[in-house]
CSV table of C-alpha atoms and ligand atoms in Angstrom, one decimal:
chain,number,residue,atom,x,y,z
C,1,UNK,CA,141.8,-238.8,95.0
C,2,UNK,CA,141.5,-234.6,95.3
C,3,UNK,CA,137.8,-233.8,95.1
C,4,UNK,CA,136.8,-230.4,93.6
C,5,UNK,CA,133.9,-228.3,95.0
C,6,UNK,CA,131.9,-227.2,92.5
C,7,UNK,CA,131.7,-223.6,92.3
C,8,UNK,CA,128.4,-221.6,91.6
C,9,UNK,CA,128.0,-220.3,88.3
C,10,UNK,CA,128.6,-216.1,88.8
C,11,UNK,CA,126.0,-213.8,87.5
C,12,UNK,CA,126.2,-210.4,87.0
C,13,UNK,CA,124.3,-209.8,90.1
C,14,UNK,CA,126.4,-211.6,92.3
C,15,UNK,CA,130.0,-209.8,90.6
C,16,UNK,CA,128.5,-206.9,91.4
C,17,UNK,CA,127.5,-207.5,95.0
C,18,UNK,CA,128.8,-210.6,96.6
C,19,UNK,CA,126.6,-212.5,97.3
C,20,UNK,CA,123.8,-210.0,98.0
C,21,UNK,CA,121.4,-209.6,95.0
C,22,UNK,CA,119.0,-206.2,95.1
C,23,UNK,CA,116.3,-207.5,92.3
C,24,UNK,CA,115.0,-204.4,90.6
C,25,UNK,CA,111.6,-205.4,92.3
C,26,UNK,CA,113.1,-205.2,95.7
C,27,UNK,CA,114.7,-201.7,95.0
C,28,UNK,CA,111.4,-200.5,94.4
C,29,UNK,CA,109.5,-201.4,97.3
C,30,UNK,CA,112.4,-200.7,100.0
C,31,UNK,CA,112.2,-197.4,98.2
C,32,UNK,CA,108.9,-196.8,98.3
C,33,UNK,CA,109.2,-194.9,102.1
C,34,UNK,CA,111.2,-191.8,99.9
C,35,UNK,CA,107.2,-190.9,98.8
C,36,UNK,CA,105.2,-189.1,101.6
C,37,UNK,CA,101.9,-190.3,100.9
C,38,UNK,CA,102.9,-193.9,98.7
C,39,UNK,CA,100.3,-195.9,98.2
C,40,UNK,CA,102.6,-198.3,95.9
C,41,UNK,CA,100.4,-197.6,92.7
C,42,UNK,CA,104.2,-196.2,91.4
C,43,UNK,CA,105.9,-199.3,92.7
C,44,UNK,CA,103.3,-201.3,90.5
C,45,UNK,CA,103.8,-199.5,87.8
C,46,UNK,CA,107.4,-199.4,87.5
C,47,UNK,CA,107.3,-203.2,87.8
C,48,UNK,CA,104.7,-203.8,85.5
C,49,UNK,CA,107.3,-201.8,83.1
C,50,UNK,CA,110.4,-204.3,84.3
C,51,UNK,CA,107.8,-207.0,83.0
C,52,UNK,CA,107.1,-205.0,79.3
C,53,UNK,CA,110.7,-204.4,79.1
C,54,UNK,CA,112.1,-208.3,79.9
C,55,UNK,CA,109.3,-209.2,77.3
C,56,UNK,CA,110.6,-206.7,74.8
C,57,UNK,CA,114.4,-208.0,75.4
C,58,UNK,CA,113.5,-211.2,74.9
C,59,UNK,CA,111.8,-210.5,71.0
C,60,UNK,CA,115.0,-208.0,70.5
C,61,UNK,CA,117.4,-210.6,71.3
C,62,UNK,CA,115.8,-212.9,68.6
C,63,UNK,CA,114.8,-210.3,66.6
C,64,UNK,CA,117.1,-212.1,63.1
C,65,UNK,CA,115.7,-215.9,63.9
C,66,UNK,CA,111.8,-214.7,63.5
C,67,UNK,CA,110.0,-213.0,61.2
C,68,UNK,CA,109.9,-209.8,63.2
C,69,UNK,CA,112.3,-207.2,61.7
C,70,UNK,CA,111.7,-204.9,59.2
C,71,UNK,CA,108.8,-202.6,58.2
C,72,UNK,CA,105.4,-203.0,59.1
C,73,UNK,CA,102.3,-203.5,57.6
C,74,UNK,CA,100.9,-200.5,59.7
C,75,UNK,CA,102.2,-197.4,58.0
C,76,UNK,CA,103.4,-194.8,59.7
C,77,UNK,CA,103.1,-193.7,63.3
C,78,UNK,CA,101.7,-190.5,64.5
C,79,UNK,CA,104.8,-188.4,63.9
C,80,UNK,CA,105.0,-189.8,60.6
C,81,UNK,CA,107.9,-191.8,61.0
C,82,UNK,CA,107.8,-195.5,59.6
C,83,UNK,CA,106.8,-198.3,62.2
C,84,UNK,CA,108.7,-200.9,62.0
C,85,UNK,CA,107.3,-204.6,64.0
C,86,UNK,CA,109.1,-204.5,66.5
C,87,UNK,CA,107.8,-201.1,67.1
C,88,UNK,CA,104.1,-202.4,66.6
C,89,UNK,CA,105.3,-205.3,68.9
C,90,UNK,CA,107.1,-203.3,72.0
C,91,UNK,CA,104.1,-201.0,72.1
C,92,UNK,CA,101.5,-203.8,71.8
C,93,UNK,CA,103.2,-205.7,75.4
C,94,UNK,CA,103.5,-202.2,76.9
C,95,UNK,CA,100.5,-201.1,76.6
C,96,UNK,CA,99.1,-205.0,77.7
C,97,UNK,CA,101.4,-205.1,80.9
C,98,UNK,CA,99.8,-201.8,82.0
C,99,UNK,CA,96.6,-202.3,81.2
C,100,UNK,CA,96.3,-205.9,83.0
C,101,UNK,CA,97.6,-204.3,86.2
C,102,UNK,CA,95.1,-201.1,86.2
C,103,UNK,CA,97.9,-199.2,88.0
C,104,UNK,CA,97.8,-196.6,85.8
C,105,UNK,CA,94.8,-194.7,84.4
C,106,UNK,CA,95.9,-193.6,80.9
C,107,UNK,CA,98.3,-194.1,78.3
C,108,UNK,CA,100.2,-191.9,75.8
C,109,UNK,CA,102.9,-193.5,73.4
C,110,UNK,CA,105.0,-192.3,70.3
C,111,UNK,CA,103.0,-194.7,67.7
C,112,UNK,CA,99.7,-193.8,69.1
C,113,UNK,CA,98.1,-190.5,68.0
C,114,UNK,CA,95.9,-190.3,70.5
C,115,UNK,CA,95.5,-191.0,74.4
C,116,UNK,CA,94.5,-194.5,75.7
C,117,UNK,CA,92.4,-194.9,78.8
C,118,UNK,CA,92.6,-197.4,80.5
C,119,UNK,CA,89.9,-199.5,82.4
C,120,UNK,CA,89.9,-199.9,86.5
C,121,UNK,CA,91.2,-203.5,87.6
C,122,UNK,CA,89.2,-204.2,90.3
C,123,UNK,CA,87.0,-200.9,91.0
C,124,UNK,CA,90.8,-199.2,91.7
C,125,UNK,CA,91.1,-196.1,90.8
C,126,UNK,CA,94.7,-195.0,89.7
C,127,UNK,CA,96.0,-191.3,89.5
C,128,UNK,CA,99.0,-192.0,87.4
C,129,UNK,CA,99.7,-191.9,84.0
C,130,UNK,CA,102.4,-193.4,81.6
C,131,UNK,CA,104.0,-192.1,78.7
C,132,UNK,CA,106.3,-193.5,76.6
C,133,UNK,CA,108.8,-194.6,72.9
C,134,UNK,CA,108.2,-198.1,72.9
C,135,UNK,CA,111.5,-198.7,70.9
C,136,UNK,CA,113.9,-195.9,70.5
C,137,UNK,CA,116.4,-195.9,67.6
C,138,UNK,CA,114.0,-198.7,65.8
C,139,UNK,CA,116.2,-198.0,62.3
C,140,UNK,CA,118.9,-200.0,64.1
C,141,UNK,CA,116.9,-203.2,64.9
C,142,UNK,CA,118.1,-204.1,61.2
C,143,UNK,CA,121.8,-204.4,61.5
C,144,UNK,CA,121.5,-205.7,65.2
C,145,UNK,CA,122.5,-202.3,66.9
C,146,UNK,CA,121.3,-201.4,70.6
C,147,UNK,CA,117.7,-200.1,70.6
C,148,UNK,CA,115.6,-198.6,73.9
C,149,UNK,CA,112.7,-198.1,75.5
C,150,UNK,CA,111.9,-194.4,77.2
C,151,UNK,CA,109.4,-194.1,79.8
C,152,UNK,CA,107.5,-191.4,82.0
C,153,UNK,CA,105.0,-191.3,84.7
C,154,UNK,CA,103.3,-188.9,86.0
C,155,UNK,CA,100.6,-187.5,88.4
C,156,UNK,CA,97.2,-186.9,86.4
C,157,UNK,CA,95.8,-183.5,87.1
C,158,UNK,CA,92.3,-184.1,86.1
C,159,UNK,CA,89.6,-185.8,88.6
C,160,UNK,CA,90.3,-189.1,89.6
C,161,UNK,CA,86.4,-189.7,88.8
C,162,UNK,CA,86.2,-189.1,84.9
C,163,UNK,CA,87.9,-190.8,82.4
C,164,UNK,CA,91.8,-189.6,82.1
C,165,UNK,CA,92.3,-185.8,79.2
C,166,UNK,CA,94.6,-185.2,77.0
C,167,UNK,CA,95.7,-182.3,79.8
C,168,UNK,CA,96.9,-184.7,82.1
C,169,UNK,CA,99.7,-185.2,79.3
C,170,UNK,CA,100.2,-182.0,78.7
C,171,UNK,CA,102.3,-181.4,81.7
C,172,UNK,CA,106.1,-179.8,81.7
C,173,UNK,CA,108.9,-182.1,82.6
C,174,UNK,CA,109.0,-181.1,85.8
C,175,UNK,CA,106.0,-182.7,87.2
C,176,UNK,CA,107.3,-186.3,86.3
C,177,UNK,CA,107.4,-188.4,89.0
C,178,UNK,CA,109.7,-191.2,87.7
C,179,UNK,CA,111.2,-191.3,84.5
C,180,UNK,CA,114.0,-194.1,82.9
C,181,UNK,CA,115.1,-196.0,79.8
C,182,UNK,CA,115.5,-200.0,78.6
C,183,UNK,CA,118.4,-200.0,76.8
C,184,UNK,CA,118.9,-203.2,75.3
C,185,UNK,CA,122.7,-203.3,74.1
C,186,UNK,CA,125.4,-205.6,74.9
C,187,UNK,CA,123.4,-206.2,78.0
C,188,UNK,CA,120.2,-205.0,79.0
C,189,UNK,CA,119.6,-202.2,81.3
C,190,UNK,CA,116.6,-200.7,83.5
C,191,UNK,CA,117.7,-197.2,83.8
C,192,UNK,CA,115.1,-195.0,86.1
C,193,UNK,CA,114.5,-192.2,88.6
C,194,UNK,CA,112.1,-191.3,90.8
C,195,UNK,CA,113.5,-187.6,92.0
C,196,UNK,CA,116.2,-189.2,93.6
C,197,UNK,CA,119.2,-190.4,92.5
C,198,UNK,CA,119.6,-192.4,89.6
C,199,UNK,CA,119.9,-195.9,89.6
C,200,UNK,CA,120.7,-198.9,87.1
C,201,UNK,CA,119.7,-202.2,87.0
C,202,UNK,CA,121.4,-205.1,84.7
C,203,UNK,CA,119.3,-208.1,83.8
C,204,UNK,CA,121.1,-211.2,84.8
C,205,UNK,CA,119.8,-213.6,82.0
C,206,UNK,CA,120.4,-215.9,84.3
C,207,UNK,CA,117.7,-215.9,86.7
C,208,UNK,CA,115.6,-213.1,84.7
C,209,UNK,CA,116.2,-210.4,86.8
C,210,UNK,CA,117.0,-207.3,87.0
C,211,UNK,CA,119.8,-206.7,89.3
C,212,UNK,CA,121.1,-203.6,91.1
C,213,UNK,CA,124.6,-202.5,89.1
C,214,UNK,CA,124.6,-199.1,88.7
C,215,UNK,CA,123.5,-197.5,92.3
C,216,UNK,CA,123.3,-193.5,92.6
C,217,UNK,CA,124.8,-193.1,89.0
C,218,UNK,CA,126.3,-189.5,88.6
C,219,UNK,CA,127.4,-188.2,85.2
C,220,UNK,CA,131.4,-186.6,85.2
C,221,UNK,CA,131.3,-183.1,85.3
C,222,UNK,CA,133.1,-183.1,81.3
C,223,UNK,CA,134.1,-185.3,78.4
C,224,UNK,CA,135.8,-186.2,75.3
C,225,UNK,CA,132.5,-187.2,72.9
C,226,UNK,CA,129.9,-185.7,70.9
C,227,UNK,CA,127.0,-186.9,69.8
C,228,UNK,CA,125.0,-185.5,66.5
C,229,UNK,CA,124.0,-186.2,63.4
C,230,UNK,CA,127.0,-184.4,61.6
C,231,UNK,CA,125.8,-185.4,58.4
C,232,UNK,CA,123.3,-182.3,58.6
C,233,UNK,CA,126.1,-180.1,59.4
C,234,UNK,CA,125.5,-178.2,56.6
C,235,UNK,CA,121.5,-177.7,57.7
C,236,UNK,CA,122.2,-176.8,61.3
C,237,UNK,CA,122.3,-172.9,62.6
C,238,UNK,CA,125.7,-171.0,62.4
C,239,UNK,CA,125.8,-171.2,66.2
C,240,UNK,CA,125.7,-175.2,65.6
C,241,UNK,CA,127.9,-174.9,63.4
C,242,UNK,CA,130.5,-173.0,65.4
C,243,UNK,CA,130.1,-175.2,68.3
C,244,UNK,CA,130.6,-178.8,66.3
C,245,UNK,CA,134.0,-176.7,65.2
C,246,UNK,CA,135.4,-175.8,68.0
C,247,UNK,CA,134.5,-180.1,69.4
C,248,UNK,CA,136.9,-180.9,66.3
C,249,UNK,CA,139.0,-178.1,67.3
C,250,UNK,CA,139.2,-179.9,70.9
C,251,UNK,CA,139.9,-183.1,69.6
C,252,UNK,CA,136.4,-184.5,71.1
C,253,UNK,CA,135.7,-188.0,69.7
C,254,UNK,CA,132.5,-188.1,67.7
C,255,UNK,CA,130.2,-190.8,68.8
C,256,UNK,CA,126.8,-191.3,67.1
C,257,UNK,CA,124.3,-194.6,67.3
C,258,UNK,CA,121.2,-193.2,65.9
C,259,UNK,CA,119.3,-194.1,69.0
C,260,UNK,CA,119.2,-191.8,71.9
C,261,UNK,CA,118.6,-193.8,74.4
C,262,UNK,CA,121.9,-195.7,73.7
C,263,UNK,CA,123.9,-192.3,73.3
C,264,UNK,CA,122.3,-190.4,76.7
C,265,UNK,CA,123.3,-194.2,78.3
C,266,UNK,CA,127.4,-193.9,77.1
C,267,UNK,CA,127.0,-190.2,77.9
C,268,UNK,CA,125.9,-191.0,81.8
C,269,UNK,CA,128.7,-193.4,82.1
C,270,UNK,CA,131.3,-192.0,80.1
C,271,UNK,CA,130.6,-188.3,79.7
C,272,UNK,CA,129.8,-186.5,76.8
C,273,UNK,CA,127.7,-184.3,75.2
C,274,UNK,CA,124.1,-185.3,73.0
C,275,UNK,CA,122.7,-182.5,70.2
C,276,UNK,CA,119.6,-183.0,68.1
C,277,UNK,CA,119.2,-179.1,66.3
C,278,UNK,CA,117.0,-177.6,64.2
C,279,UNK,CA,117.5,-178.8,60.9
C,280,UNK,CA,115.8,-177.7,57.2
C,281,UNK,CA,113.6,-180.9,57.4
C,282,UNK,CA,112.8,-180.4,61.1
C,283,UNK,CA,112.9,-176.7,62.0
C,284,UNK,CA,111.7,-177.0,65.7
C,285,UNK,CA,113.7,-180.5,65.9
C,286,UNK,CA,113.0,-184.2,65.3
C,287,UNK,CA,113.2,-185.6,69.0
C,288,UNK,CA,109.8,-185.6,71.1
C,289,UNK,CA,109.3,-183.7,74.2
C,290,UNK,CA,106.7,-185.7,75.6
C,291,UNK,CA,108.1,-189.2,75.0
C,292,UNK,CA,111.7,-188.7,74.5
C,293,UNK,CA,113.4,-185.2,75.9
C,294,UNK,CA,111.5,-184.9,78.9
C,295,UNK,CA,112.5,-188.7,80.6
C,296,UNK,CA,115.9,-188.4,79.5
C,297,UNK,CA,116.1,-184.6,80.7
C,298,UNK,CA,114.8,-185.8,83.8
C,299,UNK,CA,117.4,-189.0,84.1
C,300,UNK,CA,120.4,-186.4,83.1
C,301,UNK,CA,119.1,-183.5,85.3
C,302,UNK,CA,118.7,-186.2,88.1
C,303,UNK,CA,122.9,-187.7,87.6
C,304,UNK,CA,123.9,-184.0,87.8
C,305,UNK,CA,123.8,-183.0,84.3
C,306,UNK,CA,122.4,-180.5,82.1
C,307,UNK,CA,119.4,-180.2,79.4
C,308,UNK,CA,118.7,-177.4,77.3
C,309,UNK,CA,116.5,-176.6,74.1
C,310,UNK,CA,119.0,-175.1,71.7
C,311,UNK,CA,117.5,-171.9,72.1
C,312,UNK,CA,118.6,-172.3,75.7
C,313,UNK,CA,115.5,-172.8,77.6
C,314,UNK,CA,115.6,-176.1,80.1
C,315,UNK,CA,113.8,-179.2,78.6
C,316,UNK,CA,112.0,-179.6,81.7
C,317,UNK,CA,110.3,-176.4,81.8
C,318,UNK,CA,108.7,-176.6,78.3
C,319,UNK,CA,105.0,-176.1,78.6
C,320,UNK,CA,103.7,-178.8,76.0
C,321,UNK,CA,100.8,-177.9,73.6
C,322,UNK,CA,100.1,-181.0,71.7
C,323,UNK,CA,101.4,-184.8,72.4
C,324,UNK,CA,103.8,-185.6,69.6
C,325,UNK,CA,105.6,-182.1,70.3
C,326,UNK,CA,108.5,-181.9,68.9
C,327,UNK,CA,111.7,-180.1,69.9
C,328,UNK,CA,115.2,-179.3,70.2
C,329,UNK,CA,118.3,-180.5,72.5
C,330,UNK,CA,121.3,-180.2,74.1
C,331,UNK,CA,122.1,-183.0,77.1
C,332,UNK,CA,124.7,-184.2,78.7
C,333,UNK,CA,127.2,-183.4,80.9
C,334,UNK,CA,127.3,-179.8,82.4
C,335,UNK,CA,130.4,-178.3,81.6
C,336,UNK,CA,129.9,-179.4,77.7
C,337,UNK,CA,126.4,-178.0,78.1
C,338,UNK,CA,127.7,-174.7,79.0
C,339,UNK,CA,130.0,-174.1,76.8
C,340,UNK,CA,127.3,-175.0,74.2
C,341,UNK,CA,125.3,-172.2,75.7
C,342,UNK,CA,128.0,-169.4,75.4
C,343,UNK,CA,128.5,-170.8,71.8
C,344,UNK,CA,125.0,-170.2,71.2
C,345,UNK,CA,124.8,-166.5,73.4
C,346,UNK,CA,128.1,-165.5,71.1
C,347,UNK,CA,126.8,-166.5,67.7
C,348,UNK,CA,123.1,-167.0,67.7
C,349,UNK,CA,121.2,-164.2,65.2
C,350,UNK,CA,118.2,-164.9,67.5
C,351,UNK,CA,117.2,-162.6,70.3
C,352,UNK,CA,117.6,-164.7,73.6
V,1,AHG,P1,112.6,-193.5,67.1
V,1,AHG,O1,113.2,-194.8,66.6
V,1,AHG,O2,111.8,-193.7,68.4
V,1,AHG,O3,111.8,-192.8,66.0
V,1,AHG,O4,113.7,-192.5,67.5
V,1,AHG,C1,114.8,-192.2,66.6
V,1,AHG,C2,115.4,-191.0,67.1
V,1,AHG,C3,116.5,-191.0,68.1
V,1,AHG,O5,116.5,-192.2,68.9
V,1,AHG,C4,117.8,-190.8,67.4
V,1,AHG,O6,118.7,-190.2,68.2
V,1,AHG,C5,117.3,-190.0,66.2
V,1,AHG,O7,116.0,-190.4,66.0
V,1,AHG,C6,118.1,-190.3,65.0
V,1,AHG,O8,117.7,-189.4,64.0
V,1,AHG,P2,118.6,-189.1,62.7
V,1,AHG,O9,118.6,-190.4,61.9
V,1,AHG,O10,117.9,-188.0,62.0
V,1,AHG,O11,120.0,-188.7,63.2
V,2,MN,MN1,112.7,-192.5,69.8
V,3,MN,MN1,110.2,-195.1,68.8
């Protein structure tokens, strides 16, 4: 009688890679020789946030068996945006995972309104700080649409003796030292960079790990989609306007989720172009620098693409002023970026 070997199952790790897994944890430590003076308090933290973010998946993925969608109980968040639980509940395990490690020394998240300092874990001192949107896109938990998470670290700029300021936030985009995005779609994906190269990690449900999929990602050049809110088009600038014309005029798809995180991701990938305007309701914009434009710009920027306010000043050079800052934004790819830009030098009524 024949006898059939059985064949181990496949996981997305080992399609990708024969038979060689790279764990997201391993990636980070082999990688931790690109930093001059490491002293892995950045490879802690970006696992401690592979630990949030598999928590997070795991309450997403069940999010219509327990009683955990909707509005919550809380109110609104600092921005004045409504929290929904699973808002309450992502920010709630980030803020624990980082806190139990001590590897950073202060906090800042979209549904706080203020910093949070966090204690020492064994006497260490930590010179990093996190930032971050717990859940991104949190209207689409709902109807079971992709959500995110956005993160960013950086250097604190305050003495490492006294308790963390709200300066140490306060800091342009260009002084992140890693930035990335959860995105939790059809799969979940660790997005992050560290100011080189951008790199994407899958979680293989399998074994619970994030695994190496996406190595050096680099955006195309151009593409066929854009992403805004169109049903504001009436609200938007004349140069806006002009510009979402001449994308129908072009035949560009339109592609819209209603969670950035899940647009910039398609955009990476596919190409593609991602505005967010001034509109009536929100003159200087409705995304946040801090927690939103500023990790993303940083990802883009990173993949070879492009980031601009749409008064045409790069994300990453914005000088914050206060933590829930809001502002404008063009991202995506860098051709589609600059043609925005001569859109805007052509009709703009503002002096540039
Ligand atoms: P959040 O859920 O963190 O508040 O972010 C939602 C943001 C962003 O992800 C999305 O692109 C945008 O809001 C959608 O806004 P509109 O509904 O005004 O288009
Ligand atoms: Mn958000
Ligand atoms: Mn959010």
């Amino acid at each position: 009688m024949a006898t059939t070997t059985k064949k181990a199952p496949e996981t997305i790790a080992t399609q990708q890679h024969g038979n060689r897994i790279v764990t997201l944890d391993e990636f980070i430590i082999r990688s931790e020789k690109d930093f001059e003076y490491a002293t892995g308090e950045l490879t802690g933290l970006l696992r401690d946030i592979g630990v949030a973010a598999k928590i997070i998946n795991r309450e997403v993925n069940k999010a219509g068996l327990v009683n955990i969608i909707g509005v919550a109980d809380s109110g609104d968040n600092a921005s004045g945006d409504k929290q929904q639980k699973l808002d309450v509940y992502a920010n709630e395990k980030l803020i624990e995972c980082l806190q139990n490690s001590g590897e950073c020394c202060a906090i800042a998240s979209e549904e706080n309104d203020d910093i949070i300092q966090v204690s020492p874990v064994n006497s260490k001192k930590s010179n990093y700080i996190v930032l971050f949107d717990p859940l991104d896109g949190s209207s689409n938990i709902d109807v079971n649409v992709s959500v995110g998470t956005i993160f960013a670290i950086y250097r604190r700029r305050s003495d490492a003796a006294g308790p963390a300021t709200k300066e140490d936030f306060l800091q342009p985009g260009t002084k992140q030292v890693a930035a990335g995005y959860v995105l939790y779609g059809t799969s979940t994906i660790l997005v992050y960079t560290t100011g080189h190269g951008v790199n994407g990690f899958t979680l293989d449900p399998s074994i619970g790990e994030f695994c190496l999929s996406h190595r050096n990602l680099r955006i195309p050049e151009n593409g066929q989609f854009y992403a805004v809110n169109q049903g504001y088009y009436s609200k938007f600038d004349l140069e806006m306007r002009r510009y979402i014309d001449n994308c129908s005029d072009q035949n560009y798809g339109l592609r819209y989720i209603g969670s950035m995180v899940s647009d910039i991701h398609r955009i990476l990938i596919q190409g593609g172009i991602f505005l967010y305007p001034s509109t009536r309701k929100y003159p200087k914009g409705k995304l946040r620098l801090l927690y939103e434009c500023n990790p993303l710009a940083m990802v883009v920027e990173q993949a070879g693409g492009k980031s601009l306010t749409t008064q045409l000043k790069r994300i990453l050079d914005m000088e914050p002023r206060e933590l829930h800052q809001r502002c404008t934004i063009a991202i995506g790819s860098p051709a589609m970026v600059d043609e925005l830009k001569a859109f805007v030098e052509r009709y703009s009524a503002l002096p540039l």
